[in-house]
XYZ file of N, CA, C and O in Angstrom:
532
model
N 0.858 -1.131 0.014
C -0.021 0.021 0.022
C 0.899 1.225 0.032
O 1.740 1.374 0.835
N 0.712 2.161 -0.929
C 1.515 3.343 -1.065
C 0.684 4.553 -0.822
O 0.015 5.070 -1.746
N 0.661 4.988 0.408
C -0.166 6.180 0.811
C 0.754 7.388 0.850
O 1.888 7.336 1.290
N 0.224 8.546 0.328
C 1.040 9.794 0.323
C 1.388 10.203 1.733
O 0.534 10.056 2.652
N 2.511 10.819 1.846
C 2.932 11.394 3.139
C 2.024 12.578 3.522
O 1.602 13.346 2.661
N 1.723 12.730 4.785
C 0.781 13.773 5.218
C 1.258 15.169 4.890
O 0.401 16.068 4.594
N 2.518 15.393 4.732
C 2.998 16.727 4.400
C 2.654 17.135 2.935
O 2.757 18.245 2.511
N 2.178 16.148 2.152
C 1.787 16.372 0.770
C 0.257 16.532 0.624
O -0.208 16.822 -0.426
N -0.464 16.319 1.703
C -1.943 16.370 1.668
C -2.329 17.790 1.437
O -1.940 18.681 2.066
N -3.299 17.942 0.468
C -3.816 19.237 0.178
C -5.085 19.070 -0.665
O -5.309 18.017 -1.227
N -5.866 20.117 -0.719
C -7.048 20.124 -1.615
C -6.740 21.156 -2.668
O -6.516 22.331 -2.364
N -6.704 20.698 -3.918
C -6.444 21.655 -5.018
C -7.720 22.355 -5.461
O -8.680 21.689 -5.778
N -7.694 23.648 -5.385
C -8.843 24.466 -5.810
C -8.731 24.757 -7.292
O -9.714 24.660 -7.985
N -7.514 25.129 -7.743
C -7.272 25.500 -9.125
C -5.896 24.977 -9.494
O -4.945 25.338 -8.833
N -5.763 24.148 -10.540
C -4.508 23.717 -10.964
C -4.050 24.650 -12.127
O -4.766 24.805 -13.129
N -2.860 25.255 -11.979
C -2.402 26.228 -12.935
C -1.315 25.713 -13.888
O -1.039 26.360 -14.876
N -0.782 24.533 -13.622
C 0.290 24.041 -14.518
C 1.579 24.763 -14.192
O 1.831 25.266 -13.100
N 2.386 24.868 -15.209
C 3.724 25.524 -15.048
C 3.592 26.991 -14.983
O 3.057 27.647 -15.911
N 4.005 27.583 -13.828
C 3.945 29.026 -13.609
C 5.368 29.500 -13.325
O 5.915 29.268 -12.216
N 6.047 30.163 -14.311
C 7.401 30.548 -14.092
C 7.613 31.644 -13.041
O 8.626 31.727 -12.383
N 6.575 32.481 -12.866
C 6.680 33.586 -11.887
C 5.405 33.568 -11.057
O 4.329 33.852 -11.522
N 5.572 33.299 -9.772
C 4.425 33.203 -8.823
C 3.885 34.523 -8.359
O 2.796 34.623 -7.891
N 4.679 35.588 -8.511
C 4.340 36.889 -7.992
C 2.972 37.378 -8.528
O 2.091 37.818 -7.743
N 2.709 37.332 -9.837
C 1.436 37.782 -10.348
C 0.212 37.017 -9.806
O -0.857 37.566 -9.520
N 0.430 35.729 -9.564
C -0.597 34.891 -9.050
C -0.921 35.254 -7.572
O -2.074 35.462 -7.183
N 0.150 35.428 -6.796
C -0.010 35.862 -5.425
C -0.666 37.243 -5.352
O -1.550 37.442 -4.485
N -0.269 38.137 -6.229
C -0.918 39.471 -6.246
C -2.379 39.378 -6.494
O -3.196 40.060 -5.865
N -2.764 38.525 -7.443
C -4.182 38.350 -7.769
C -4.949 37.768 -6.570
O -6.051 38.242 -6.242
N -4.354 36.797 -5.893
C -5.005 36.153 -4.689
C -5.138 37.150 -3.522
O -6.091 37.118 -2.727
N -4.185 38.079 -3.392
C -4.254 39.069 -2.352
C -5.526 39.972 -2.473
O -5.962 40.492 -1.507
N -6.013 40.128 -3.660
C -7.175 40.945 -3.899
C -8.484 40.297 -3.504
O -9.509 40.984 -3.393
N -8.459 39.021 -3.245
C -9.708 38.321 -2.848
C -10.080 38.695 -1.431
O -9.250 38.770 -0.562
N -11.393 38.925 -1.213
C -11.828 39.082 0.188
C -11.673 37.715 0.893
O -12.004 36.719 0.325
N -11.134 37.740 2.079
C -10.957 36.531 2.827
C -12.292 36.010 3.263
O -13.075 36.729 3.887
N -12.582 34.713 2.974
C -13.864 34.152 3.452
C -13.828 33.839 4.912
O -12.729 33.809 5.511
N -14.970 33.593 5.497
C -14.997 33.091 6.838
C -14.548 31.644 6.845
O -14.736 30.923 5.832
N -13.935 31.130 7.917
C -13.599 29.739 8.002
C -14.870 28.850 7.806
O -15.949 29.256 8.136
N -14.589 27.654 7.302
C -15.701 26.712 7.115
C -15.135 25.325 7.483
O -13.960 25.113 7.654
N -16.074 24.364 7.582
C -15.712 23.030 8.073
C -15.873 21.955 7.013
O -16.849 21.966 6.268
N -14.871 21.071 6.893
C -14.903 19.928 6.002
C -14.574 18.664 6.709
O -14.028 18.694 7.855
N -14.739 17.538 6.085
C -14.258 16.276 6.588
C -14.103 15.325 5.445
O -14.661 15.486 4.314
N -13.174 14.316 5.631
C -13.021 13.289 4.632
C -14.249 12.340 4.658
O -14.707 12.015 5.750
N -14.625 11.933 3.486
C -15.767 11.066 3.372
C -15.780 10.287 2.101
O -15.829 10.891 1.008
N -15.671 8.975 2.228
C -15.760 8.139 1.022
C -14.462 8.114 0.234
O -13.449 8.659 0.685
N -14.535 7.574 -0.935
C -13.344 7.424 -1.811
C -13.750 7.425 -3.237
O -14.905 7.264 -3.621
N -12.770 7.637 -4.095
C -12.918 7.585 -5.514
C -11.608 7.486 -6.191
O -10.566 7.347 -5.511
N -11.576 7.498 -7.540
C -10.360 7.373 -8.223
C -10.386 8.126 -9.559
O -11.456 8.267 -10.145
N -9.197 8.555 -9.957
C -8.986 9.119 -11.299
C -7.958 8.142 -11.920
O -6.761 8.278 -11.583
N -8.326 7.167 -12.702
C -7.407 6.224 -13.211
C -6.774 5.460 -12.044
O -7.493 4.853 -11.251
N -5.443 5.480 -11.947
C -4.758 4.820 -10.847
C -4.716 5.643 -9.512
O -4.353 5.099 -8.481
N -5.119 6.888 -9.574
C -5.038 7.741 -8.451
C -6.266 7.476 -7.503
O -7.393 7.547 -8.003
N -5.931 7.229 -6.279
C -6.998 6.955 -5.285
C -7.144 8.242 -4.382
O -6.111 8.770 -3.927
N -8.350 8.646 -4.152
C -8.583 9.829 -3.327
C -9.689 9.618 -2.337
O -10.535 8.736 -2.464
N -9.614 10.427 -1.195
C -10.660 10.473 -0.246
C -11.523 11.706 -0.591
O -11.003 12.752 -0.882
N -12.836 11.516 -0.565
C -13.748 12.585 -0.903
C -13.871 13.574 0.300
O -13.403 13.318 1.362
N -14.497 14.680 -0.024
C -14.737 15.725 1.019
C -16.241 15.870 1.189
O -17.019 15.797 0.240
N -16.608 16.191 2.446
C -17.996 16.475 2.800
C -17.980 17.624 3.778
O -16.897 18.021 4.249
N -19.086 18.124 4.154
C -19.161 19.248 5.100
C -19.749 20.454 4.410
O -20.643 20.296 3.569
N -19.120 21.568 4.611
C -19.643 22.836 4.003
C -19.132 23.015 2.589
O -18.357 23.872 2.285
N -19.574 22.105 1.710
C -19.151 22.103 0.330
C -19.595 23.356 -0.434
O -18.876 23.852 -1.294
N -20.784 23.951 -0.140
C -21.104 25.174 -0.797
C -20.082 26.317 -0.562
O -19.727 26.995 -1.433
N -19.597 26.401 0.688
C -18.559 27.403 1.025
C -17.258 27.098 0.234
O -16.602 28.001 -0.281
N -16.882 25.799 0.125
C -15.693 25.428 -0.603
C -15.870 25.796 -2.066
O -14.942 26.340 -2.701
N -16.991 25.410 -2.638
C -17.267 25.740 -4.041
C -17.280 27.245 -4.304
O -16.669 27.694 -5.333
N -17.932 28.018 -3.425
C -17.904 29.436 -3.558
C -16.503 30.080 -3.541
O -16.143 30.905 -4.333
N -15.746 29.576 -2.587
C -14.362 30.057 -2.479
C -13.550 29.681 -3.740
O -12.839 30.505 -4.222
N -13.734 28.434 -4.211
C -13.019 28.052 -5.404
C -13.374 28.965 -6.567
O -12.529 29.372 -7.361
N -14.668 29.250 -6.737
C -15.041 30.127 -7.845
C -14.468 31.540 -7.725
O -14.084 32.169 -8.691
N -14.355 32.040 -6.502
C -13.716 33.379 -6.277
C -12.273 33.298 -6.663
O -11.721 34.224 -7.268
N -11.570 32.229 -6.332
C -10.189 32.078 -6.700
C -10.050 32.009 -8.195
O -9.232 32.697 -8.813
N -10.885 31.217 -8.840
C -10.837 31.073 -10.336
C -11.082 32.392 -10.994
O -10.579 32.665 -12.084
N -11.969 33.253 -10.397
C -12.277 34.509 -11.025
C -11.116 35.487 -11.150
O -11.205 36.404 -11.942
N -10.088 35.365 -10.335
C -8.950 36.278 -10.386
C -7.744 35.672 -11.045
O -6.681 36.358 -11.154
N -7.837 34.439 -11.514
C -6.671 33.756 -12.114
C -6.938 33.544 -13.586
O -8.097 33.576 -14.043
N -5.898 33.310 -14.344
C -6.047 33.000 -15.743
C -6.902 31.687 -15.920
O -6.961 30.891 -14.997
N -7.476 31.463 -17.059
C -8.208 30.256 -17.286
C -7.399 28.993 -16.882
O -6.241 28.968 -17.153
N -8.089 28.076 -16.287
C -7.407 26.927 -15.743
C -8.046 25.621 -16.244
O -8.862 25.631 -17.147
N -7.713 24.560 -15.627
C -8.222 23.231 -16.005
C -9.738 23.248 -16.116
O -10.430 23.607 -15.161
N -10.265 22.859 -17.280
C -11.759 22.945 -17.505
C -12.525 21.789 -16.916
O -13.769 21.832 -16.929
N -11.855 20.780 -16.403
C -12.562 19.628 -15.839
C -13.433 20.046 -14.664
O -13.094 20.938 -13.885
N -14.568 19.307 -14.430
C -15.380 19.647 -13.246
C -14.627 19.452 -11.943
O -13.735 18.596 -11.840
N -14.955 20.279 -10.990
C -14.311 20.233 -9.676
C -14.859 19.046 -8.895
O -16.009 18.923 -8.699
N -13.927 18.222 -8.455
C -14.277 17.043 -7.580
C -13.423 17.236 -6.319
O -12.310 16.882 -6.277
N -14.064 17.839 -5.222
C -13.264 18.090 -4.029
C -12.745 16.767 -3.476
O -13.515 15.821 -3.260
N -11.407 16.706 -3.290
C -10.800 15.451 -2.806
C -9.451 15.673 -2.182
O -8.850 16.759 -2.405
N -8.953 14.699 -1.544
C -7.608 14.631 -1.019
C -6.937 13.408 -1.647
O -7.389 12.300 -1.415
N -5.926 13.641 -2.436
C -5.228 12.466 -3.069
C -4.508 11.645 -1.982
O -3.808 12.177 -1.166
N -4.806 10.366 -1.972
C -4.219 9.434 -1.001
C -3.047 8.626 -1.541
O -2.076 8.402 -0.871
N -3.208 8.212 -2.768
C -2.176 7.371 -3.429
C -2.228 7.524 -4.906
O -3.269 7.698 -5.503
N -1.030 7.397 -5.543
C -0.989 7.433 -6.985
C -1.020 6.071 -7.592
O -0.989 5.887 -8.799
N -1.077 5.087 -6.760
C -1.217 3.666 -7.255
C -2.484 3.067 -6.587
O -2.557 2.960 -5.377
N -3.427 2.696 -7.395
C -4.675 2.195 -6.924
C -4.442 0.930 -6.093
O -3.651 0.025 -6.487
N -5.080 0.835 -4.929
C -5.015 -0.331 -4.041
C -6.424 -0.639 -3.612
O -7.050 0.190 -2.950
N -6.923 -1.763 -4.063
C -8.324 -2.087 -3.734
C -8.587 -2.180 -2.252
O -9.653 -1.788 -1.771
N -7.654 -2.685 -1.455
C -7.875 -2.746 0.037
C -8.012 -1.362 0.613
O -8.922 -1.120 1.428
N -7.211 -0.439 0.177
C -7.304 0.913 0.684
C -8.620 1.600 0.200
O -9.270 2.293 0.954
N -8.947 1.391 -1.058
C -10.208 1.896 -1.569
C -11.442 1.417 -0.803
O -12.340 2.160 -0.484
N -11.385 0.117 -0.465
C -12.490 -0.531 0.309
C -12.560 0.134 1.640
O -13.644 0.422 2.194
N -11.375 0.290 2.325
C -11.355 0.847 3.676
C -11.889 2.315 3.665
O -12.544 2.713 4.625
N -11.592 3.039 2.647
C -12.028 4.465 2.541
C -13.484 4.587 2.085
O -14.083 5.656 2.369
N -13.969 3.636 1.407
C -15.264 3.709 0.780
C -16.362 4.185 1.757
O -17.151 5.106 1.429
N -16.456 3.612 2.899
C -17.500 3.988 3.894
C -16.957 4.925 4.993
O -17.643 5.155 5.942
N -15.725 5.421 4.802
C -15.141 6.297 5.875
C -15.797 7.608 5.962
O -16.148 8.236 4.949
N -16.006 8.062 7.163
C -16.480 9.449 7.479
C -15.660 9.948 8.598
O -15.807 9.557 9.740
N -14.686 10.830 8.293
C -13.765 11.322 9.293
C -14.307 12.486 10.093
O -15.392 12.977 9.853
N -13.553 12.871 11.075
C -13.965 14.076 11.900
C -13.798 15.341 11.088
O -13.025 15.388 10.099
N -14.536 16.349 11.483
C -14.491 17.628 10.720
C -13.248 18.422 11.199
O -12.692 18.154 12.270
N -12.803 19.284 10.297
C -11.751 20.200 10.624
C -12.090 21.548 10.035
O -12.924 21.638 9.102
N -11.490 22.595 10.578
C -11.761 23.940 10.128
C -10.801 24.346 9.032
O -9.558 24.239 9.237
N -11.312 24.839 7.908
C -10.513 25.366 6.845
C -10.328 26.871 7.197
O -11.331 27.576 7.219
N -9.122 27.292 7.507
C -8.920 28.638 7.927
C -7.786 29.354 7.257
O -7.373 30.433 7.674
N -7.229 28.733 6.171
C -6.209 29.425 5.354
C -6.156 28.762 3.997
O -6.710 27.679 3.802
N -5.550 29.476 3.043
C -5.264 28.877 1.729
C -3.886 29.295 1.309
O -3.346 30.231 1.845
N -3.374 28.490 0.422
C -1.971 28.658 0.028
C -1.814 28.554 -1.485
O -2.551 27.808 -2.152
N -0.840 29.280 -1.956
C -0.348 29.107 -3.352
C 0.834 28.117 -3.190
O 1.753 28.368 -2.377
N 0.750 26.995 -3.857
C 1.710 25.914 -3.707
C 2.395 25.626 -5.008
O 1.720 25.591 -6.053
N 3.668 25.422 -4.936
C 4.452 25.038 -6.164
C 4.866 23.558 -5.956
O 5.305 23.176 -4.865
N 4.806 22.802 -7.029
C 5.210 21.420 -7.007
C 6.468 21.272 -7.864
O 6.392 21.579 -9.072
N 7.578 20.859 -7.327
C 8.800 20.695 -8.018
C 9.297 19.252 -7.772
O 9.555 18.899 -6.603
N 9.354 18.431 -8.727
C 9.836 17.081 -8.675
C 9.116 16.292 -7.532
O 9.759 15.572 -6.782
N 7.805 16.516 -7.426
C 7.025 15.779 -6.426
C 7.005 16.339 -5.077
O 6.386 15.810 -4.182
N 7.762 17.432 -4.830
C 7.836 18.077 -3.532
C 6.992 19.343 -3.608
O 7.033 20.123 -4.584
N 6.179 19.590 -2.576
C 5.303 20.794 -2.541
C 5.967 21.866 -1.691
O 6.467 21.590 -0.574
N 5.856 23.106 -2.153
C 6.460 24.243 -1.453
C 5.431 25.341 -1.390
O 4.855 25.668 -2.427
N 5.159 25.808 -0.143
C 4.215 26.936 -0.012
C 4.926 28.180 -0.514
O 6.012 28.539 -0.021
N 4.300 28.861 -1.455
C 4.831 30.104 -2.012
C 4.239 31.290 -1.315
O 4.907 32.300 -1.109
N 3.007 31.179 -0.955
C 2.247 32.275 -0.348
C 1.054 31.710 0.428
O 0.454 30.735 -0.025
N 0.755 32.288 1.629
C -0.300 31.806 2.478
C -1.086 32.934 2.976
O -0.542 34.037 3.309
N -2.395 32.735 3.119
C -3.296 33.776 3.644
C -4.312 33.142 4.575
O -4.958 32.120 4.247
N -4.473 33.740 5.754
C -5.482 33.232 6.662
C -6.870 33.763 6.230
O -6.973 34.826 5.630
N -7.897 32.970 6.598
C -9.253 33.411 6.359
C -9.640 34.471 7.393
O -8.985 34.626 8.433
N -10.749 35.162 7.126
C -11.239 36.133 8.072
C -11.661 35.435 9.373
O -12.140 34.284 9.369
N -11.486 36.110 10.474
C -11.889 35.440 11.742
C -13.107 36.091 12.315
O -13.641 37.008 11.906
């Protein structure tokens, strides 16, 4: 079973691809009004090809609204429908998928968002902003 390390766990709101200069993206994100914190939890499982993910539940309308506000200040991005999830493994494992299928985890508060850069499989926070309190 190949589960991603916890330091790589994240929820992608908008995938931008290769961005040579992060400053304009961070500047655009700074203009967003900070939303109020909201609550999510892991729930169920799914897959994209060999990629196994845990689904999200909770205040999904707040997550979707926030995602749309982020998309509104950024260049056009991935046109695929948004499927809120946390990637668990890049290699499908039926045992793990079965274990996650009926899983409903505890809630947590979403209270910040980050601009993240991925280089050779390592994630680096480029910019972070707290939500309104």
